[in-house]
Amino acid sequence: MILEARGIGKTFGSVLALRDVSMGVEAGRVTCVLGDNGAGKSTLIKILSGVHQHDAGTLLLDGEEVRLAGPREALDRGIATVYQDLAMIPLMSVWRNFFLGSEPRRGLAFDVAKARRVAREELLAMGIDIRDVDQPVGTLSGGERQSVAIARAVHFGARVLILDEPTSALGVKQAGVVLRYIARARDRGLGVVFITHNPHHAYPVGDRFLVLNRGTSLGEYGKADITRQELTALMAGGAELEELEHELRREQ
Amino acid sequence: MTSVAGRAGGRTDERVAAGGLLRRLLIRPELGAVVGMLVVFAFFASQSAVFRSPAGIANWLDPAATLGIMAVAIALLMIGGEFDLSAGVLTGTTGLIVVTLATRYGLDVWSAMLVALVVALGVGFCNGMMVTRTRLPSFIVTLGTFLMLQGVNLGVTKALTGTVQVSGLRRAAGFEEARAVLAGTIQIGGTPFRVAILWWLLVTAVATWVLMRTRAGNWIFAVGGDEQAARAVGVPAARTKIALFMTTAFAAWLVGSILALRYTSVQANIGIGQEFIYIIAAVIGGCLLTGGYGSAIGASIGAVIFGMADKGIVFLGWDADWFTFFLGGMLLLATLANRLVRRYAEEVRR
Ligand SMILES: Nc1ncnc2c1ncn2[C@@H]1O[C@H](COP(=O)(O)OP(=O)(O)OP(=O)(O)O)[C@@H](O)[C@H]1O
Ligand SMILES: [Mg+2]
């Protein structure tokens, strides 16, 4: 277990965003965090990546209790995050984004030639087909952008890769591409935390599933313990889904 | 290795070649300004022989130089996503400090300049701290500093001299040396050119290097493009912005000193209204008002266009009132061109 959260709680003023949530991340395994909108998924992973500090519970890195002061510290400890809302800078080129915050240096200068070359090589190594590393990230498709961000995390030696809804804005095919890169990062030995509200994306790549609902955990399951149908039902709240189906049928 | 490179090469060619080169050129921020500069030069040069003579060139490069130093610093700040409205009046403040200390308090010119530099950097630091701490728009924060400095410039000058100017720098110790370094002239092919032009070229070169070839440059683009995203990957956003405000203040000190040494007296209201000219030059040079995009060379070219129009209109014997009309037209054209560029660069295909 590289990273483990035990009984984590977080409040924003009077808003209780998370209560008593536990989860673990293992090397070479994908832990999926599922839940509806506002369930607290982003809040949980922002705690894991140092953006927020938890109010209750403990965070363990390699079995030792830690408190991450900020994103920089998390990165230095090998926890890289690809955020849902803040991924990359649209007007900057692919290679500038790739090395942002960790630019290779040569003397006083930013080693631009190396940055360009390494970015191109790393993207190719992950099988990511970018036309031109000089093009602004804003001109990439959503899936390409997520892929570049994943390749960046892998390159910087992340041990834990956290992805916040990398597939939510994507079409079926693009989502498939991103899922493939997730699998590739996993095969390279990274522990992956994959946040999504789509069980059909989570089930094929996931090894463990944490389901959140209104800030609390509905349980953490191994793949052997739960079927895709059960996972879907759990996420939606089984009874509610049946009711919805019933309602929709009548309306037709 | 070779097979990978070969594959990549093949792919790159196939999809980029068609419109790629032209497009990449089009999204260079300076492109519009370069075209504008050529057009403006061709226009005035064809109408006036003086304008295209070495003496004429020296003449219009002079206002371009002092404006250019400021425009480059403002361009860096704008790429970093902020404005500084106090920059113009700060050139006055630094000039007033230099002259006052050197003529009334017995300091030599160099020491007076050092004190002015410390004050300027202090103002830049305060601007930066207030903007990064409060997260208020820098437009408002520096508007406040602008008004305060304007008041101080006039108030202190009046209290000390009973007039609205300080003068007599020529008598101060170290004047000749300082003037030679900052406000002298050099002969090129028999024509005297202002030394300020060299300082301007140096500032432009250093700024371009920092922007394109250092980590700090990458951070400047990043904090202007998306501050949150930059922070999340570990960019020290606040430090970057404070450094940018201090750079602007440094430029204001340099220009303030150059002008004080050149004219040996400083009016208390000098520099007021210039802050918008700096922004205009930077925008003509391709800076986006929204930050994250632009170039130092572009801002310098914007300053050259400004200098050519400023003097060119005089050479043609036109009424100088037409100058602002021209400036407004250039600004509109430049912002329209920039908008197209931004749309292209930012278009998101999900
Ligand atoms: N900075 C904040 N201040 C106040 N409340 C917050 C803050 N961040 C999150 N919340 C609240 O915490 C709850 C959980 O939000 P969170 O963003 O973690 O949900 P999510 O599961 O990621 O949802 P989505 O699927 O829409 O991304 C929400 O009710 C949200 O309004
Ligand atoms: Mg979320």
XYZ file of C-alpha atoms and ligand atoms in Angstrom:
634
model
C 0.000 0.000 0.000
C 1.650 3.244 -1.144
C -0.978 5.704 -0.059
C -3.723 5.112 2.434
C -6.495 7.300 3.825
C -8.163 6.323 7.105
C -11.357 7.918 8.318
C -10.770 11.169 6.429
C -13.153 14.066 7.112
C -13.349 17.556 5.645
C -15.643 20.515 6.191
C -15.803 23.815 4.312
C -17.269 26.227 6.831
C -20.639 24.685 7.539
C -20.562 22.365 4.508
C -19.677 18.809 5.431
C -17.919 17.622 2.254
C -16.438 14.331 3.520
C -17.069 12.125 6.572
C -15.078 9.068 7.638
C -13.815 7.973 4.223
C -11.087 5.309 3.892
C -9.271 4.098 0.817
C -5.974 2.617 -0.314
C -3.717 2.853 -3.358
C -1.387 -0.016 -4.328
C 1.435 -0.056 -6.866
C 0.319 -1.442 -10.206
C -3.354 -1.292 -9.229
C -6.192 1.033 -10.155
C -8.446 2.295 -7.377
C -11.636 3.815 -8.719
C -13.572 6.438 -6.788
C -17.198 6.574 -7.885
C -20.063 8.804 -6.903
C -22.684 11.204 -8.098
C -22.135 14.917 -8.632
C -21.233 16.588 -5.360
C -20.471 13.278 -3.647
C -17.076 14.555 -2.549
C -14.810 12.833 -5.060
C -12.840 15.914 -5.997
C -12.560 16.951 -2.367
C -11.121 13.553 -1.447
C -8.462 13.575 -4.124
C -7.577 17.211 -3.429
C -6.686 16.042 0.071
C -4.550 13.237 -1.371
C -2.776 15.719 -3.634
C -2.125 18.434 -1.060
C -4.559 21.085 -2.319
C -6.749 20.783 0.796
C -5.823 19.602 4.287
C -8.039 17.063 6.036
C -9.792 17.986 9.291
C -10.154 14.435 10.610
C -8.578 11.032 10.082
C -5.068 10.153 8.924
C -3.183 10.035 5.666
C -0.432 7.422 5.374
C 2.322 7.435 2.787
C 4.370 4.216 2.785
C 2.832 3.472 6.152
C 3.912 6.751 7.741
C 1.517 9.485 8.701
C 1.864 12.611 6.556
C 0.221 15.977 6.203
C 0.767 17.463 2.774
C 1.419 21.198 2.900
C 0.695 21.824 -0.767
C 0.696 20.468 -4.314
C 4.457 20.972 -4.554
C 5.094 18.699 -1.584
C 2.747 16.054 -2.949
C 4.580 16.169 -6.280
C 7.949 15.881 -4.564
C 6.680 12.787 -2.754
C 5.595 11.218 -6.030
C 1.894 12.009 -6.025
C 0.873 13.548 -9.350
C -2.612 14.751 -10.119
C -4.484 15.488 -13.312
C -7.335 17.770 -12.291
C -10.832 17.866 -13.654
C -11.059 21.643 -13.769
C -7.454 22.761 -13.956
C -5.408 20.645 -16.275
C -3.182 22.659 -18.600
C -2.641 26.120 -19.980
C -4.382 26.440 -23.348
C -2.215 29.148 -24.894
C 1.072 27.423 -24.107
C 2.672 24.793 -26.316
C 2.578 21.099 -25.490
C 6.252 20.953 -24.471
C 6.027 24.070 -22.299
C 3.042 22.588 -20.507
C 4.742 19.218 -20.223
C 7.621 20.684 -18.193
C 5.772 23.491 -16.427
C 6.966 23.790 -12.825
C 9.786 21.259 -13.368
C 11.737 22.792 -16.233
C 15.073 21.155 -17.058
C 17.922 23.634 -16.690
C 21.194 24.198 -18.414
C 23.202 26.805 -16.588
C 20.790 29.642 -15.972
C 18.614 28.829 -18.934
C 15.644 26.564 -19.503
C 16.962 23.736 -21.705
C 14.410 24.238 -24.450
C 15.909 21.760 -26.915
C 15.891 19.005 -24.313
C 12.360 19.849 -23.212
C 11.066 19.596 -26.761
C 12.874 16.348 -27.452
C 11.940 14.640 -24.184
C 8.294 15.707 -24.489
C 8.103 14.212 -27.960
C 9.826 10.977 -26.876
C 7.719 10.528 -23.760
C 4.497 11.040 -25.659
C 5.571 8.511 -28.264
C 6.612 6.044 -25.562
C 3.102 6.201 -24.125
C 1.816 5.691 -27.634
C 0.338 9.201 -27.740
C 0.134 10.537 -31.214
C 0.576 14.321 -31.062
C 1.134 16.017 -34.395
C 3.446 18.714 -33.189
C 4.736 19.466 -29.675
C 4.871 23.176 -30.563
C 1.134 23.483 -30.989
C -0.819 25.219 -28.227
C -2.530 22.820 -25.847
C -5.808 24.631 -26.526
C -5.853 23.141 -30.005
C -5.693 19.558 -28.691
C -8.834 17.524 -28.188
C -9.978 16.845 -24.634
C -8.690 13.268 -24.795
C -5.318 14.329 -26.155
C -4.975 16.834 -23.341
C -5.717 14.230 -20.684
C -3.216 11.908 -22.356
C -0.477 14.543 -22.332
C -1.151 15.207 -18.652
C -0.915 11.476 -17.898
C 2.354 11.145 -19.834
C 3.713 14.127 -17.911
C 2.906 12.527 -14.564
C 4.478 9.234 -15.630
C 7.607 11.001 -16.846
C 8.150 12.864 -13.593
C 8.419 9.602 -11.760
C 5.056 9.710 -10.080
C 4.317 6.658 -7.947
C 0.729 7.625 -7.500
C -1.276 9.059 -10.370
C -4.584 10.712 -9.527
C -7.039 11.412 -12.335
C -10.149 13.466 -11.674
C -12.870 12.546 -14.176
C -10.514 12.291 -17.151
C -13.223 10.701 -19.267
C -16.308 12.696 -18.318
C -16.159 15.183 -21.202
C -15.119 12.621 -23.785
C -16.893 10.604 -26.444
C -16.835 6.801 -26.376
C -13.760 6.463 -28.559
C -11.727 9.178 -26.849
C -12.639 7.754 -23.449
C -11.334 4.391 -24.647
C -8.027 5.999 -25.564
C -7.657 7.563 -22.120
C -8.576 4.268 -20.414
C -5.820 2.596 -22.392
C -3.273 5.133 -21.083
C -4.513 4.523 -17.572
C -3.875 0.823 -18.074
C -0.436 1.590 -19.467
C 0.479 3.754 -16.481
C -0.720 0.927 -14.217
C 1.435 -1.589 -16.106
C 4.433 0.661 -15.516
C 3.870 0.085 -11.813
C 2.078 3.276 -10.809
C -0.720 3.260 -8.297
C -3.643 4.924 -10.052
C -6.629 6.671 -8.481
C -9.309 7.057 -11.107
C -12.304 9.255 -10.323
C -15.403 8.917 -12.424
C -19.156 8.835 -12.186
C -19.385 6.279 -14.953
C -19.201 2.645 -13.737
C -18.770 1.465 -17.320
C -15.475 3.320 -17.493
C -14.410 2.254 -14.017
C -15.194 -1.437 -14.126
C -12.902 -2.577 -16.981
C -9.716 -0.957 -15.575
C -10.434 -0.889 -11.853
C -9.068 -3.292 -9.220
C -10.789 -1.697 -6.232
C -13.871 0.484 -6.104
C -14.718 3.114 -3.526
C -18.250 4.419 -3.782
C -19.081 7.794 -2.249
C -22.503 9.229 -1.627
C -23.137 12.685 -0.147
C -19.724 12.749 1.495
C -19.770 9.313 3.062
C -18.360 5.989 1.908
C -20.736 3.251 0.789
C -17.808 0.825 1.002
C -14.609 -0.186 -0.742
C -14.848 -3.342 -2.842
C -12.338 -5.569 -4.613
C -13.180 -6.521 -8.162
C -13.993 -10.099 -7.082
C -16.589 -8.874 -4.595
C -18.797 -6.904 -6.916
C -20.275 -7.184 -10.404
C -20.737 -4.361 -12.840
C -24.500 -4.436 -12.272
C -24.088 -4.288 -8.509
C -21.659 -1.404 -8.823
C -24.028 0.559 -11.045
C -26.927 -0.088 -8.720
C -24.878 0.872 -5.662
C -23.802 4.109 -7.246
C -27.229 5.198 -8.284
C -28.852 3.948 -5.099
C -30.666 0.803 -6.392
C -34.191 1.680 -5.357
C -33.949 5.176 -6.815
C -32.909 3.817 -10.191
C -35.837 1.415 -10.358
C -38.173 4.201 -9.460
C -36.687 6.387 -12.182
C -37.097 3.599 -14.732
C -40.701 3.251 -13.714
C -41.316 6.969 -14.052
C -39.724 7.205 -17.448
C -41.718 4.281 -18.779
C -44.999 5.928 -17.846
C -44.047 9.164 -19.502
C -43.453 7.574 -22.879
C 15.431 4.523 -31.912
C 15.790 5.388 -35.566
C 12.590 3.588 -36.427
C 10.708 5.564 -33.812
C 12.163 8.830 -35.041
C 11.412 7.880 -38.624
C 7.829 7.053 -37.772
C 7.418 10.306 -35.893
C 8.952 12.257 -38.736
C 6.645 10.660 -41.257
C 3.600 11.400 -39.165
C 4.590 14.952 -38.450
C 5.020 15.667 -42.127
C 1.775 14.163 -43.187
C -0.452 16.143 -40.860
C 1.422 19.347 -40.193
C 2.896 20.263 -43.542
C -0.218 21.608 -45.258
C -1.261 24.708 -43.312
C 1.131 24.147 -40.432
C 4.004 26.453 -41.220
C 1.786 29.366 -42.168
C -0.357 28.797 -39.117
C 2.620 28.645 -36.807
C 3.865 31.928 -38.244
C 0.429 33.466 -37.883
C 0.278 32.706 -34.194
C 3.596 34.450 -33.513
C 2.462 37.404 -31.414
C 4.737 39.912 -33.176
C 3.513 39.238 -36.690
C 0.855 41.950 -36.776
C 3.238 44.526 -35.323
C 5.975 43.711 -37.851
C 3.545 44.178 -40.736
C 2.271 47.396 -39.143
C 5.809 48.719 -38.702
C 6.690 48.039 -42.351
C 3.521 49.745 -43.569
C 4.023 52.809 -41.355
C 7.697 53.065 -42.327
C 6.928 52.738 -46.042
C 4.270 55.426 -45.768
C 6.369 58.072 -44.022
C 9.596 57.180 -45.860
C 7.904 57.623 -49.233
C 6.538 61.048 -48.207
C 9.560 62.497 -46.449
C 13.243 62.289 -47.316
C 14.217 63.508 -43.842
C 12.298 60.644 -42.272
C 14.390 58.005 -44.035
C 17.742 59.817 -43.555
C 20.079 58.648 -40.728
C 19.385 61.862 -38.805
C 15.652 61.268 -39.190
C 15.973 57.669 -38.015
C 17.964 58.817 -34.971
C 15.184 61.308 -34.362
C 12.293 58.842 -34.312
C 14.230 56.090 -32.548
C 14.637 58.403 -29.565
C 11.004 58.460 -28.367
C 10.796 54.774 -29.352
C 13.658 53.982 -26.950
C 12.284 55.459 -23.727
C 8.786 54.222 -24.529
C 10.192 50.839 -25.578
C 11.946 50.220 -22.254
C 8.643 50.740 -20.438
C 6.560 48.869 -23.011
C 8.779 45.794 -22.735
C 8.453 45.705 -18.950
C 4.702 46.283 -19.169
C 4.472 43.526 -21.795
C 6.096 41.025 -19.411
C 3.655 42.084 -16.703
C 0.681 41.808 -19.059
C 1.775 38.352 -20.208
C 1.824 37.535 -16.498
C -1.810 38.625 -16.373
C -1.546 41.994 -14.608
C -1.570 45.739 -15.321
C 0.421 48.563 -13.787
C -1.158 51.993 -14.089
C 1.384 53.511 -11.697
C 4.325 52.889 -14.055
C 4.081 56.225 -15.884
C 3.899 58.415 -12.829
C 6.663 56.356 -11.198
C 9.081 57.546 -13.909
C 8.280 61.049 -12.603
C 8.728 60.030 -8.986
C 12.163 58.537 -9.602
C 13.260 61.559 -11.668
C 12.092 63.935 -8.940
C 13.936 61.956 -6.280
C 17.174 61.988 -8.266
C 17.082 65.722 -8.934
C 15.874 66.701 -5.455
C 18.452 64.620 -3.585
C 21.294 65.704 -5.878
C 20.493 69.409 -5.820
C 19.105 70.026 -2.318
C 20.565 67.326 -0.092
C 24.107 67.198 -1.391
C 24.110 63.626 -2.685
C 26.056 62.878 -5.847
C 24.006 61.747 -8.835
C 24.877 58.069 -8.469
C 23.823 57.904 -4.806
C 20.643 59.804 -5.612
C 19.892 57.264 -8.356
C 20.513 54.415 -5.944
C 18.004 55.855 -3.466
C 15.485 56.339 -6.299
C 15.993 52.713 -7.336
C 15.314 51.470 -3.817
C 12.140 53.563 -3.633
C 10.980 52.351 -7.070
C 11.570 48.696 -6.216
C 9.696 49.292 -2.962
C 6.694 50.658 -4.861
C 6.812 47.682 -7.257
C 7.021 45.275 -4.332
C 4.028 46.911 -2.621
C 1.994 46.756 -5.832
C 2.863 43.080 -6.208
C 2.124 42.212 -2.595
C -1.223 44.001 -2.618
C -2.302 42.306 -5.853
C -1.210 38.796 -4.886
C -2.421 39.008 -1.279
C -5.818 40.596 -1.863
C -6.504 39.001 -5.268
C -8.023 42.347 -6.268
C -7.679 43.333 -9.936
C -4.309 44.994 -10.465
C -6.129 47.615 -12.510
C -7.711 48.961 -9.324
C -4.763 48.437 -6.993
C -2.289 50.237 -9.266
C -4.847 52.942 -10.026
C -4.674 53.635 -6.299
C -0.872 53.735 -6.307
C -0.986 55.913 -9.413
C -3.180 58.542 -7.718
C -1.144 58.442 -4.525
C 2.157 58.914 -6.371
C 0.650 61.707 -8.445
C -0.299 63.498 -5.218
C 3.090 62.908 -3.617
C 4.957 64.128 -6.705
C 3.073 67.417 -6.758
C 2.747 67.883 -3.009
C 6.362 67.290 -2.123
C 7.699 69.277 -5.073
C 5.534 72.275 -4.186
C 6.426 72.064 -0.501
C 10.144 72.010 -1.254
C 10.433 74.467 -4.107
C 7.225 76.463 -4.139
C 7.002 75.624 -7.844
C 5.981 72.522 -9.793
C 9.434 71.560 -10.974
C 12.876 70.766 -9.616
C 15.931 71.736 -11.647
C 19.659 72.314 -11.595
C 20.890 68.717 -11.857
C 23.775 69.911 -14.032
C 25.582 71.325 -10.968
C 25.509 68.038 -9.035
C 28.587 65.869 -8.524
C 28.864 62.943 -10.944
C 26.445 64.502 -13.426
C 28.685 64.339 -16.485
C 29.564 60.664 -16.018
C 25.971 59.620 -15.306
C 24.750 61.618 -18.255
C 27.282 60.003 -20.597
C 26.171 56.530 -19.521
C 22.405 57.063 -19.573
C 21.589 60.165 -21.582
C 24.532 60.831 -23.869
C 24.862 60.261 -27.580
C 27.089 58.054 -29.697
C 28.191 58.677 -33.265
C 27.258 56.038 -35.820
C 28.379 56.929 -39.341
C 28.569 60.590 -38.408
C 25.040 60.729 -36.999
C 24.516 61.153 -33.250
C 22.208 58.512 -31.765
C 20.931 58.606 -28.184
C 22.545 56.101 -25.803
C 19.043 55.317 -24.546
C 18.574 53.353 -27.765
C 21.274 50.915 -26.647
C 19.647 50.526 -23.231
C 16.358 49.841 -24.946
C 17.900 47.166 -27.190
C 19.571 45.597 -24.162
C 16.315 45.563 -22.169
C 14.463 44.008 -25.117
C 17.126 41.334 -25.604
C 17.240 40.394 -21.911
C 13.439 40.341 -21.633
C 13.149 38.128 -24.692
C 15.740 35.740 -23.350
C 14.030 35.544 -19.966
C 10.649 34.993 -21.564
C 11.632 32.358 -24.101
C 14.630 30.637 -22.555
C 14.293 30.557 -18.770
C 12.065 28.850 -16.230
C 10.900 32.276 -15.082
C 9.657 32.911 -18.623
C 7.658 29.700 -18.611
C 6.147 30.725 -15.273
C 5.228 34.184 -16.586
C 3.235 32.671 -19.446
C 1.681 30.171 -17.060
C 0.509 32.583 -14.341
C -0.997 34.816 -17.016
C -2.604 31.934 -18.890
C -4.189 30.165 -15.930
C -2.934 30.985 -12.467
C -4.765 28.122 -10.743
C -3.391 25.518 -13.132
C 0.097 26.975 -12.776
C -0.077 26.814 -8.978
C -1.261 23.219 -9.118
C 1.919 22.097 -10.886
C 4.107 23.925 -8.390
C 4.744 27.290 -10.077
C 5.407 30.003 -7.438
C 2.714 32.293 -8.828
C 2.847 35.050 -6.208
C 6.623 35.354 -6.379
C 6.508 35.496 -10.169
C 3.967 38.316 -10.129
C 5.762 40.336 -7.465
C 8.978 40.041 -9.482
C 7.114 41.310 -12.544
C 5.817 44.388 -10.703
C 9.359 45.047 -9.493
C 10.674 44.702 -13.041
C 8.209 47.346 -14.200
C 9.334 49.596 -11.358
C 12.958 49.026 -12.349
C 12.162 50.085 -15.913
C 10.393 53.200 -14.591
C 13.507 54.027 -12.579
C 15.730 53.598 -15.654
C 13.526 55.800 -17.826
C 13.005 58.363 -15.050
C 16.778 58.655 -14.585
C 17.423 58.906 -18.324
C 14.915 61.740 -18.686
C 16.127 63.570 -15.572
C 19.732 63.449 -16.816
C 18.721 64.521 -20.284
C 16.655 67.581 -19.323
C 18.379 68.274 -15.938
C 14.990 69.307 -14.555
C 11.802 67.367 -13.869
C 8.208 68.589 -13.940
C 6.109 67.286 -11.056
C 3.366 66.082 -13.410
C 5.615 64.171 -15.786
C 4.657 60.639 -16.791
C 0.940 61.081 -16.130
C -1.046 59.585 -18.993
C 1.942 57.601 -20.217
C 0.754 54.405 -18.503
C -1.833 53.870 -21.230
C 0.712 54.511 -23.990
C 2.829 51.655 -22.582
C -0.161 49.348 -22.579
C -1.072 50.413 -26.120
C 2.458 49.670 -27.367
C 2.378 46.256 -25.697
C -1.033 45.452 -27.182
C 0.019 46.586 -30.665
C 2.990 44.261 -30.152
C 0.655 41.301 -29.651
C -0.001 41.127 -25.901
C -3.468 39.965 -24.945
C -5.280 42.089 -22.365
C -6.324 38.837 -20.719
C -2.721 37.677 -20.223
C -0.770 34.551 -21.069
C 0.293 35.630 -24.508
C 2.562 38.230 -26.066
C 6.189 39.102 -26.689
C 8.862 41.567 -25.613
C 10.057 42.146 -29.175
C 6.480 42.882 -30.176
C 6.195 45.563 -27.508
C 9.425 47.122 -28.783
C 8.063 47.121 -32.307
C 4.909 48.752 -30.962
C 7.152 51.452 -29.503
C 8.908 51.888 -32.866
C 5.547 52.371 -34.596
C 4.701 54.941 -31.956
C 8.025 56.769 -32.449
C 7.708 56.768 -36.247
C 4.185 58.163 -36.134
C 5.060 60.708 -33.452
C 7.929 62.217 -35.444
C 6.712 61.323 -38.934
C 3.612 63.472 -38.561
C 5.844 66.407 -37.621
C 8.161 65.772 -40.606
C 5.169 65.837 -42.934
C 4.119 69.150 -41.467
C 0.774 67.791 -40.316
C -1.060 68.956 -37.257
C 0.138 66.849 -34.295
C -3.497 66.350 -33.296
C -3.733 63.605 -35.920
C -1.335 61.556 -33.888
C -3.920 60.264 -31.407
C -6.281 59.448 -34.270
C -3.564 57.343 -35.803
C -2.712 55.706 -32.481
C -6.339 54.776 -31.878
C -6.602 53.238 -35.336
C -3.489 51.137 -34.781
C -4.791 49.972 -31.431
C -8.131 48.863 -32.876
C -6.482 47.014 -35.747
C -4.065 45.311 -33.378
C -6.728 44.162 -30.925
C -8.863 42.804 -33.759
C -5.906 40.867 -35.136
C -5.085 39.581 -31.641
C -8.612 38.379 -31.102
C -8.465 36.247 -34.219
C -5.159 34.789 -33.092
C -6.474 33.975 -29.663
C -9.564 32.305 -31.054
C -7.433 30.172 -33.271
C -4.984 29.221 -30.535
C -7.627 28.559 -27.923
C -10.234 26.842 -30.021
C -11.072 23.707 -28.131
C -12.068 20.552 -29.930
C -13.533 18.226 -27.349
N -13.925 25.013 -1.614
C -15.171 24.638 -1.245
N -15.907 25.432 -0.431
C -17.147 25.066 -0.046
N -17.743 23.925 -0.423
C -17.067 23.095 -1.242
C -15.743 23.410 -1.694
N -15.320 22.401 -2.486
C -16.326 21.510 -2.519
N -17.362 21.909 -1.776
C -18.618 21.183 -1.588
O -18.316 19.858 -1.225
C -19.183 18.942 -1.855
C -18.401 17.920 -2.640
O -17.806 18.540 -3.783
P -16.837 17.788 -4.799
O -16.315 18.799 -5.744
O -15.847 17.008 -4.026
O -17.836 16.808 -5.568
P -17.546 15.787 -6.761
O -17.886 14.449 -6.264
O -16.177 15.976 -7.273
O -18.607 16.247 -7.850
P -18.520 16.285 -9.463
O -18.869 14.935 -9.943
O -19.553 17.290 -9.830
O -17.137 16.719 -9.810
C -20.120 19.778 -2.723
O -21.342 19.948 -2.038
C -19.414 21.093 -2.860
O -20.333 22.153 -2.994
Mg -15.347 16.727 -9.131
